[in-house]
Short mmCIF file of C-alpha atoms and ligand atoms in Angstrom, two decimals:
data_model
loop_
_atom_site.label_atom_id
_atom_site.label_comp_id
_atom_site.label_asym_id
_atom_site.label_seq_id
_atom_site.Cartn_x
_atom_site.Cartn_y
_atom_site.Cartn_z
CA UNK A 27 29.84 58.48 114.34
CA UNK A 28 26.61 58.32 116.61
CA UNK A 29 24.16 56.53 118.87
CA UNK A 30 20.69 56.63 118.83
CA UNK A 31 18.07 55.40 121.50
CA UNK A 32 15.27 55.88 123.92
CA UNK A 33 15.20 57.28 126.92
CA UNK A 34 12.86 54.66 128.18
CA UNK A 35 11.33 51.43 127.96
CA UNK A 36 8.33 51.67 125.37
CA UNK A 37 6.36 52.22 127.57
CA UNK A 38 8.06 55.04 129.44
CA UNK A 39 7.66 58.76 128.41
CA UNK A 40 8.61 59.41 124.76
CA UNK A 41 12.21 60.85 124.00
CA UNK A 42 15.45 59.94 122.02
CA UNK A 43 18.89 60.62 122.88
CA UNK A 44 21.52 60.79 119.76
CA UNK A 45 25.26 60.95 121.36
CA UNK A 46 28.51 61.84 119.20
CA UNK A 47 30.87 59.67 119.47
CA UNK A 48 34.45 61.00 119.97
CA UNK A 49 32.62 64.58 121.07
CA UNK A 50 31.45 66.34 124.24
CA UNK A 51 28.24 66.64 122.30
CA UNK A 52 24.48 65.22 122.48
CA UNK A 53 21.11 65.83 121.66
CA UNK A 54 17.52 64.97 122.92
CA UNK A 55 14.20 64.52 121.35
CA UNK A 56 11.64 65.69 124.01
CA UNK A 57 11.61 65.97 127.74
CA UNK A 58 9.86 63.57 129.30
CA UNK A 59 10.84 61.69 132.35
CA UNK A 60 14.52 61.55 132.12
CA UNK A 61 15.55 60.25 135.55
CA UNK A 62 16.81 56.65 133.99
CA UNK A 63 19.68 58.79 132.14
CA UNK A 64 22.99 59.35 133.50
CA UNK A 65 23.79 62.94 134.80
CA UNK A 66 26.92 62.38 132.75
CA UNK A 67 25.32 61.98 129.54
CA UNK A 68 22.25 64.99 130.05
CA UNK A 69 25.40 67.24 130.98
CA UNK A 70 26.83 66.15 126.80
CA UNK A 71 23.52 67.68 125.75
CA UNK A 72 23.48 71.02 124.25
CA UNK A 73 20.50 70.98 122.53
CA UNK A 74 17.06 69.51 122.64
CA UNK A 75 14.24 69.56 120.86
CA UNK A 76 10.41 69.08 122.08
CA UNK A 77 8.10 68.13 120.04
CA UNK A 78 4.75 69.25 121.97
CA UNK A 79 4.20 70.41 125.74
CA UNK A 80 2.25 67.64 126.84
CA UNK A 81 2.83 66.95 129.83
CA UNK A 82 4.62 63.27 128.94
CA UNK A 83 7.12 65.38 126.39
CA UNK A 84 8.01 67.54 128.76
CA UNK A 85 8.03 67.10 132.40
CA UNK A 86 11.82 66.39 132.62
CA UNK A 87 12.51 70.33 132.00
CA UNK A 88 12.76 70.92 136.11
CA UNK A 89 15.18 68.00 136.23
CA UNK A 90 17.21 68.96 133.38
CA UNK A 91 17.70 72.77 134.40
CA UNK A 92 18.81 71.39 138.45
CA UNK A 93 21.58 69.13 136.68
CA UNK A 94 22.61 72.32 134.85
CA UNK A 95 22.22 74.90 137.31
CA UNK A 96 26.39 75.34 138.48
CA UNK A 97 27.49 74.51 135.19
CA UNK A 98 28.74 76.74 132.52
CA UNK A 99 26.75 75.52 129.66
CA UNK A 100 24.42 77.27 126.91
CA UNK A 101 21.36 75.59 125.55
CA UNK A 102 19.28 75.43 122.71
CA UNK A 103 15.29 74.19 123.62
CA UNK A 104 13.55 74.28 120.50
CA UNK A 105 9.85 73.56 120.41
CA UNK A 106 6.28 74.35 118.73
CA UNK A 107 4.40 78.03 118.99
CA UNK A 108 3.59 79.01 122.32
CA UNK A 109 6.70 77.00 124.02
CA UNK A 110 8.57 80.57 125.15
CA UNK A 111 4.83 80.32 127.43
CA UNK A 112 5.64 76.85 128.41
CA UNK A 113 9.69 77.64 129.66
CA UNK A 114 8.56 80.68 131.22
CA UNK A 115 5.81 79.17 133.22
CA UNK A 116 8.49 76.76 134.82
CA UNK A 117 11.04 78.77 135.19
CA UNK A 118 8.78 81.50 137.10
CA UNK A 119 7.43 78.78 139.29
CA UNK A 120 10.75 79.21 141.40
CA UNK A 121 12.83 81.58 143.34
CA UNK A 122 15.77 82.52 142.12
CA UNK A 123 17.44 85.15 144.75
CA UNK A 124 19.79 82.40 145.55
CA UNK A 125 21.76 81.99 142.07
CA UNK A 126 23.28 84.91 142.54
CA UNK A 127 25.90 83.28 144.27
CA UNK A 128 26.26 81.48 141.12
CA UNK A 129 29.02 82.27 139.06
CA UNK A 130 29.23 80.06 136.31
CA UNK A 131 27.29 81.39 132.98
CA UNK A 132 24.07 79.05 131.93
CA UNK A 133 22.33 80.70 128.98
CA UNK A 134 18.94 78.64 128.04
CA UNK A 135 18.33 79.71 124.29
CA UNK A 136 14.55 79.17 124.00
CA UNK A 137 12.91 78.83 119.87
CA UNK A 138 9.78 78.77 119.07
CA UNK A 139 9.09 77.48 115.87
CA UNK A 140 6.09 78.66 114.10
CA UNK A 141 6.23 77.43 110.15
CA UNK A 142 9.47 78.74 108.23
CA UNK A 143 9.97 81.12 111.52
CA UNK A 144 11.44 81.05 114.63
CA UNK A 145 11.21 83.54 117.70
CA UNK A 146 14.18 83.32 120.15
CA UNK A 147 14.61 83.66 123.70
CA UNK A 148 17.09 84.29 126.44
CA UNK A 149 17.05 83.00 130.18
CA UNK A 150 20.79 83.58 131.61
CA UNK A 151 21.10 82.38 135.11
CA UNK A 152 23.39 85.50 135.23
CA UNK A 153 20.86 87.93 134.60
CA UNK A 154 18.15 85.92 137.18
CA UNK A 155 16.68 84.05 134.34
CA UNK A 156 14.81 87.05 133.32
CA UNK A 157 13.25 86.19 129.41
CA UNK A 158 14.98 88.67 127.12
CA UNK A 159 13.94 88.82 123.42
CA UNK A 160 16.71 87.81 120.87
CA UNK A 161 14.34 88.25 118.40
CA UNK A 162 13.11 86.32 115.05
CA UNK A 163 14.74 84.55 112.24
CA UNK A 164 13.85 82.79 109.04
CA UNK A 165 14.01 78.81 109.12
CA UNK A 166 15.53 77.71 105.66
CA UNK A 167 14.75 74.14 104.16
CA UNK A 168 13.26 73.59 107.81
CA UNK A 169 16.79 73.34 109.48
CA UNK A 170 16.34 74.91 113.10
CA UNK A 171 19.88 73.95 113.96
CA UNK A 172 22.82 73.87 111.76
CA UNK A 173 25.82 71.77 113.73
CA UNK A 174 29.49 71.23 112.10
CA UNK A 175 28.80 67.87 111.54
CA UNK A 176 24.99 67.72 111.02
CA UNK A 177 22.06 69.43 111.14
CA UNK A 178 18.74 69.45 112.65
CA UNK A 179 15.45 69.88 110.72
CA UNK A 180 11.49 70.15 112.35
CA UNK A 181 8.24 70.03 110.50
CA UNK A 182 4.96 70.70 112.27
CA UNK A 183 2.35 67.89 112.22
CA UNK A 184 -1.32 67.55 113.17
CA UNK A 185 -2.26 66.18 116.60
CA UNK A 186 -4.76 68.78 117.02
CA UNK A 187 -2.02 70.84 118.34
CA UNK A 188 0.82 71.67 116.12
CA UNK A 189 3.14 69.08 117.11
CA UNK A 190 6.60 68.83 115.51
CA UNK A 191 8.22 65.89 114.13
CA UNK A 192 12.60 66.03 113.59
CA UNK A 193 15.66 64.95 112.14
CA UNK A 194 18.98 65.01 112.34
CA UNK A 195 20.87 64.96 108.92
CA UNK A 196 24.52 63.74 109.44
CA UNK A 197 27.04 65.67 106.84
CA UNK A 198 29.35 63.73 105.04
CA UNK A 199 31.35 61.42 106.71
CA UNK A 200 35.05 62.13 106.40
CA UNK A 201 36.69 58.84 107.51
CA UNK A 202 40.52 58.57 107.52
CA UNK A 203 42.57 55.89 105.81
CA UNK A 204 45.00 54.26 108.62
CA UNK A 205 46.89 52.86 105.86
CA UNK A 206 47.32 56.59 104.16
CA UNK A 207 48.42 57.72 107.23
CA UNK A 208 51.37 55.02 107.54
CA UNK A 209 52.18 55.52 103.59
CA UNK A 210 52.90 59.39 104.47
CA UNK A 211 54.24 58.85 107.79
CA UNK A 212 52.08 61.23 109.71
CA UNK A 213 50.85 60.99 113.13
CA UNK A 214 47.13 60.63 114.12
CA UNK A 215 45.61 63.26 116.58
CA UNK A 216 43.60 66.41 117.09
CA UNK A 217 44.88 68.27 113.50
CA UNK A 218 42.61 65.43 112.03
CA UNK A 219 39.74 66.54 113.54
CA UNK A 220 40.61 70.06 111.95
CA UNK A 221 41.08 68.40 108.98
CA UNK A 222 37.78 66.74 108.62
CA UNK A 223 36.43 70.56 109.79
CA UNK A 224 38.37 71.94 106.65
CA UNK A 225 36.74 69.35 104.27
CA UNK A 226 33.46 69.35 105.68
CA UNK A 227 33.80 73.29 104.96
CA UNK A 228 34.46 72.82 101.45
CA UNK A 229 38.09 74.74 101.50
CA UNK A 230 39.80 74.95 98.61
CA UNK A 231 42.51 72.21 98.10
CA UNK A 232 45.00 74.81 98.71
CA UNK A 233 44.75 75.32 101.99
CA UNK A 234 47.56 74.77 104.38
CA UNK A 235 46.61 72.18 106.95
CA UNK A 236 49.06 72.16 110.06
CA UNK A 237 49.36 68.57 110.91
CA UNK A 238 50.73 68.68 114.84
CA UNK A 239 51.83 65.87 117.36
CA UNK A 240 53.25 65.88 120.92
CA UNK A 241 53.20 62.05 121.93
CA UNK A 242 55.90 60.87 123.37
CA UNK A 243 57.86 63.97 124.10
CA UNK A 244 58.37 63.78 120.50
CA UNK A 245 56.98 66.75 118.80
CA UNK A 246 56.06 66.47 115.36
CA UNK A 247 54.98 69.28 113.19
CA UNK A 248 54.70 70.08 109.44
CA UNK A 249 52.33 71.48 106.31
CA UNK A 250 50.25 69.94 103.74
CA UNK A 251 48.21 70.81 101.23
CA UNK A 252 44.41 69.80 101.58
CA UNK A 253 43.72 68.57 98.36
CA UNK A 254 46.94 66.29 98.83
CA UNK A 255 45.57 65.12 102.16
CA UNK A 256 42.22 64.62 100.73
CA UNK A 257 43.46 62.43 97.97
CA UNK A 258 45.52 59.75 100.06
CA UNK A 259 43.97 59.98 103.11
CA UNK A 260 40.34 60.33 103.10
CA UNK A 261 37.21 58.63 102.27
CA UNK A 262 34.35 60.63 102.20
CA UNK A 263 30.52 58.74 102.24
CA UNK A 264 26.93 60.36 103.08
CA UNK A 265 26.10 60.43 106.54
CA UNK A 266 23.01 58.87 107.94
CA UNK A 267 19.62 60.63 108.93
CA UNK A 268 17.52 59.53 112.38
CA UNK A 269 14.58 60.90 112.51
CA UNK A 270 11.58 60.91 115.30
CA UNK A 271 7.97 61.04 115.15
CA UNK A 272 5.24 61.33 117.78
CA UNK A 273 1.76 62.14 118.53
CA UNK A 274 0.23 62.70 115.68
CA UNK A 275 -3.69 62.08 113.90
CA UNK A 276 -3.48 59.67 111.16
CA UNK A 277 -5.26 61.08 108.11
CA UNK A 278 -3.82 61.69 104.45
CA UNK A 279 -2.05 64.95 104.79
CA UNK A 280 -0.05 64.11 107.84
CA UNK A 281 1.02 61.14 106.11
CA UNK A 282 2.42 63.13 103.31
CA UNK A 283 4.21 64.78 105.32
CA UNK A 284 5.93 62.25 107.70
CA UNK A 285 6.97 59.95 104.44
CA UNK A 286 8.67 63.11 102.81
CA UNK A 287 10.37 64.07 106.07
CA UNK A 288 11.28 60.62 107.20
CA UNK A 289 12.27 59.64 103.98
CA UNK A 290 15.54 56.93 103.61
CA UNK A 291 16.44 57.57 107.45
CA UNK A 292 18.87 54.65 108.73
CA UNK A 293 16.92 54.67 111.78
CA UNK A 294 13.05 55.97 112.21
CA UNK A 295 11.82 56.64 115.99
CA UNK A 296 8.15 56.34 115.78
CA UNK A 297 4.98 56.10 117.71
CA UNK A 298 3.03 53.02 118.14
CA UNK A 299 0.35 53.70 120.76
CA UNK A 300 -2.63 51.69 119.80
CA UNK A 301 -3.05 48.13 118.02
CA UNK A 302 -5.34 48.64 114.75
CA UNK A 303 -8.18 46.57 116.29
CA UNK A 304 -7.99 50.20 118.54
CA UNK A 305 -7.53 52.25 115.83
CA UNK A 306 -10.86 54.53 116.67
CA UNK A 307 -9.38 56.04 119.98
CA UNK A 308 -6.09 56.50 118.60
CA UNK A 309 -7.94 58.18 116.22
CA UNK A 310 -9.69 60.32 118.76
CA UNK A 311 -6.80 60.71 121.03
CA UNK A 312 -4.28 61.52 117.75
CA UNK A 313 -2.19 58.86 118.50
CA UNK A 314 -0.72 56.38 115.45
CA UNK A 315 -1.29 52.21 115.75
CA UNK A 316 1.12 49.78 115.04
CA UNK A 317 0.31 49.32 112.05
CA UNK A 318 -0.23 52.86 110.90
CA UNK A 319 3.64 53.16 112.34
CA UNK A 320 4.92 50.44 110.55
CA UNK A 321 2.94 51.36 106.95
CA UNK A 322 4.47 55.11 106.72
CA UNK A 323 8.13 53.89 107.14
CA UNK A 324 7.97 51.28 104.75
CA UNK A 325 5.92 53.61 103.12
CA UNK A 326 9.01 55.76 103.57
CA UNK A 327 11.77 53.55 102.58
CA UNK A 328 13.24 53.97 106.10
CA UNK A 329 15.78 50.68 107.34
CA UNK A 330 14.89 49.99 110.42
CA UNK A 331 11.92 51.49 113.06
CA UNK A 332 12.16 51.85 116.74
CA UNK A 333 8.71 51.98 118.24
CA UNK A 334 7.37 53.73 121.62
CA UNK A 335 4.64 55.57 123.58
CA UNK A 336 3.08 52.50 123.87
CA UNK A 337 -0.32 52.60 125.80
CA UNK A 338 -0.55 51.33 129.43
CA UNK A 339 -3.18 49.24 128.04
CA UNK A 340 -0.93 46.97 126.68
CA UNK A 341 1.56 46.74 129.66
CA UNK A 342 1.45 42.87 129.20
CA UNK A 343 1.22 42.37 125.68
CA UNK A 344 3.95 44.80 123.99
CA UNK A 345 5.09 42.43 121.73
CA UNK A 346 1.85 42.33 120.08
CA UNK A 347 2.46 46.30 118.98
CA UNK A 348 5.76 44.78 118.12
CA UNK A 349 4.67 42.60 115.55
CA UNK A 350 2.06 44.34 114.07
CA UNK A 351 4.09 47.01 113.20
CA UNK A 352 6.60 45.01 111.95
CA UNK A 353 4.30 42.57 109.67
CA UNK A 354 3.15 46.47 107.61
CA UNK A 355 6.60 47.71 108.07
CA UNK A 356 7.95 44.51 105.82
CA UNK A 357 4.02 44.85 103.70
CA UNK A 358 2.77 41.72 105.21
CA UNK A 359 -0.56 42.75 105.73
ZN1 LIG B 27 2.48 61.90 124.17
ZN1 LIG B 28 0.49 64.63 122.90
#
């Protein structure tokens, strides 16, 4: 249903980029330097979340807004408190007398999330990005955005900053049986994606679902129940869960918190800046080691760790952060 992966190498700035498959949809985790990414596949995102200002997290915000600049699009930027500072900073480092020209609508939805809270903002290119207050809403069981077919959640971590960690929660997955579909003699096409929409929505098996084809000059069109097209047609199993976690001070409480959040992901993104024998200035510089990385998601039951924001110390050794993270991830230590 998805792909997950870095941005970079591991060495590179930190950020993940989780694309829908099927769907003019994408997401990133933090803004870094994202010049080794397609235009094409920045233009699928609609939403992205930062995890801390820093300048490595978030220095790909200029190049991200000139991609976007003649396009219609709206955007969510979610990030930690303070971050309406951050946009606004950027965004007033320019002139903008020219975009009136423009006239396509970009609307930059900015949240700041502080706790179970968020504060929203508005910058439309139509209105000369001028910040406008949306105003505040309540964040329930931490999700900050709820998609059709998942949802993103944030917690906010220690790295002497409030830094936040995410992940996205995949809803069921409604897969459709090829052979159900030849049984009933229906066509595939876009009324399954409606279909899925109507399950995923929990509609009552009597809804009418149109179920629409025009291939081949042939139009086909008819009505079923949904509860009959859930029965010989579907499959329904539990999405996955990716989550990401960076730049954060190892001590007890953070740890908590990441192995509750992270918990049974498919795939964990997570910091490994230091090797243990280093473990004092990640310590002072609130960065994770290896092996700290590797103990919290097996610590968290997670299947399988991808590991960045690896120090420039180790430029010729990487494999060495590899392994040791790897050797506590499996308990080996
Ligand atoms: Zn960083
Ligand atoms: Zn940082």
């Amino acid at each position: 249903m998805f792909s997950a992966g870095l941005v970079n190498d591991p060495f590179g700035d930190p950020g993940a980029y989780i694309e829908f498959s099927f769907r003019r949809e994408a997401v990133l985790f933090d803004l870094g330097d994202i010049h080794f990414v397609p235009p094409r596949k920045l233009l699928k995102v609609n939403a992205i979340f930062i995890s801390h200002t820093h300048m490595d997290h978030f220095i790909g915000f200029d190049h991200f807004l000139r991609l976007c600049l003649g396009r219609e699009k709206k955007i969510q930027l979610f990030g930690p408190p303070g971050f309406n500072g951050n946009v606004l900073g950027k965004i007033s480092s320019y002139t903008w007398n020219l975009i009136e020209n423009y006239t396509n609508n970009l609307d930059i939805y900015v949240n700041e999330v502080n706790e179970n809270k968020k504060e929203t903002y508005r910058y439309r290119l139509q209105n000369g990005f001028r910040p406008e207050s949306v105003g505040q809403a309540e964040i329930r069981d931490g999700i900050l955005l709820e998609g059709e077919f998942f949802d993103v959640k944030g917690i906010s971590l220690d790295h002497k900053i409030p830094c936040l960690a995410f992940a996205l929660e995949e809803k069921d997955r409604v897969n459709i049986k090829k052979t159900g579909l030849l049984e009933m003699d229906l066509p595939t096409g876009q009324w399954l994606l409606e279909l899925k929409r109507k399950i995923l929505g929990n509609e009552p098996n009597d809804t009418p679902v149109r179920i629409w084809s025009r291939k081949k000059g042939s139009d086909f069109e008819e009505e079923r129940s949904l509860g009959e097209l859930k029965e010989k047609l579907v499959i329904i199993s539990p999405g996955e869960k990716i989550s990401y976690v960076t730049d954060v001070l190892y001590n007890k409480e953070n740890c908590r918190r990441i192995i509750d959040f992270v918990r049974g992901s498919e795939v964990l993104f997570i910091e490994a800046t230091f090797l243990d024998e280093d473990s004092r200035r990640a310590q002072e510089q609130n960065h994770l080691t290896a092996r700290q990385a590797g103990d919290i998601a097996r610590r968290a039951g997670v299947k399988r760790i991808v590991l960045f924001h690896f120090s420039p110390k180790y430029q010729k050794c990487g494999n060495m952060l590899e392994e040791e993270a790897l050797k506590a991830f499996k308990g080996e230590h």
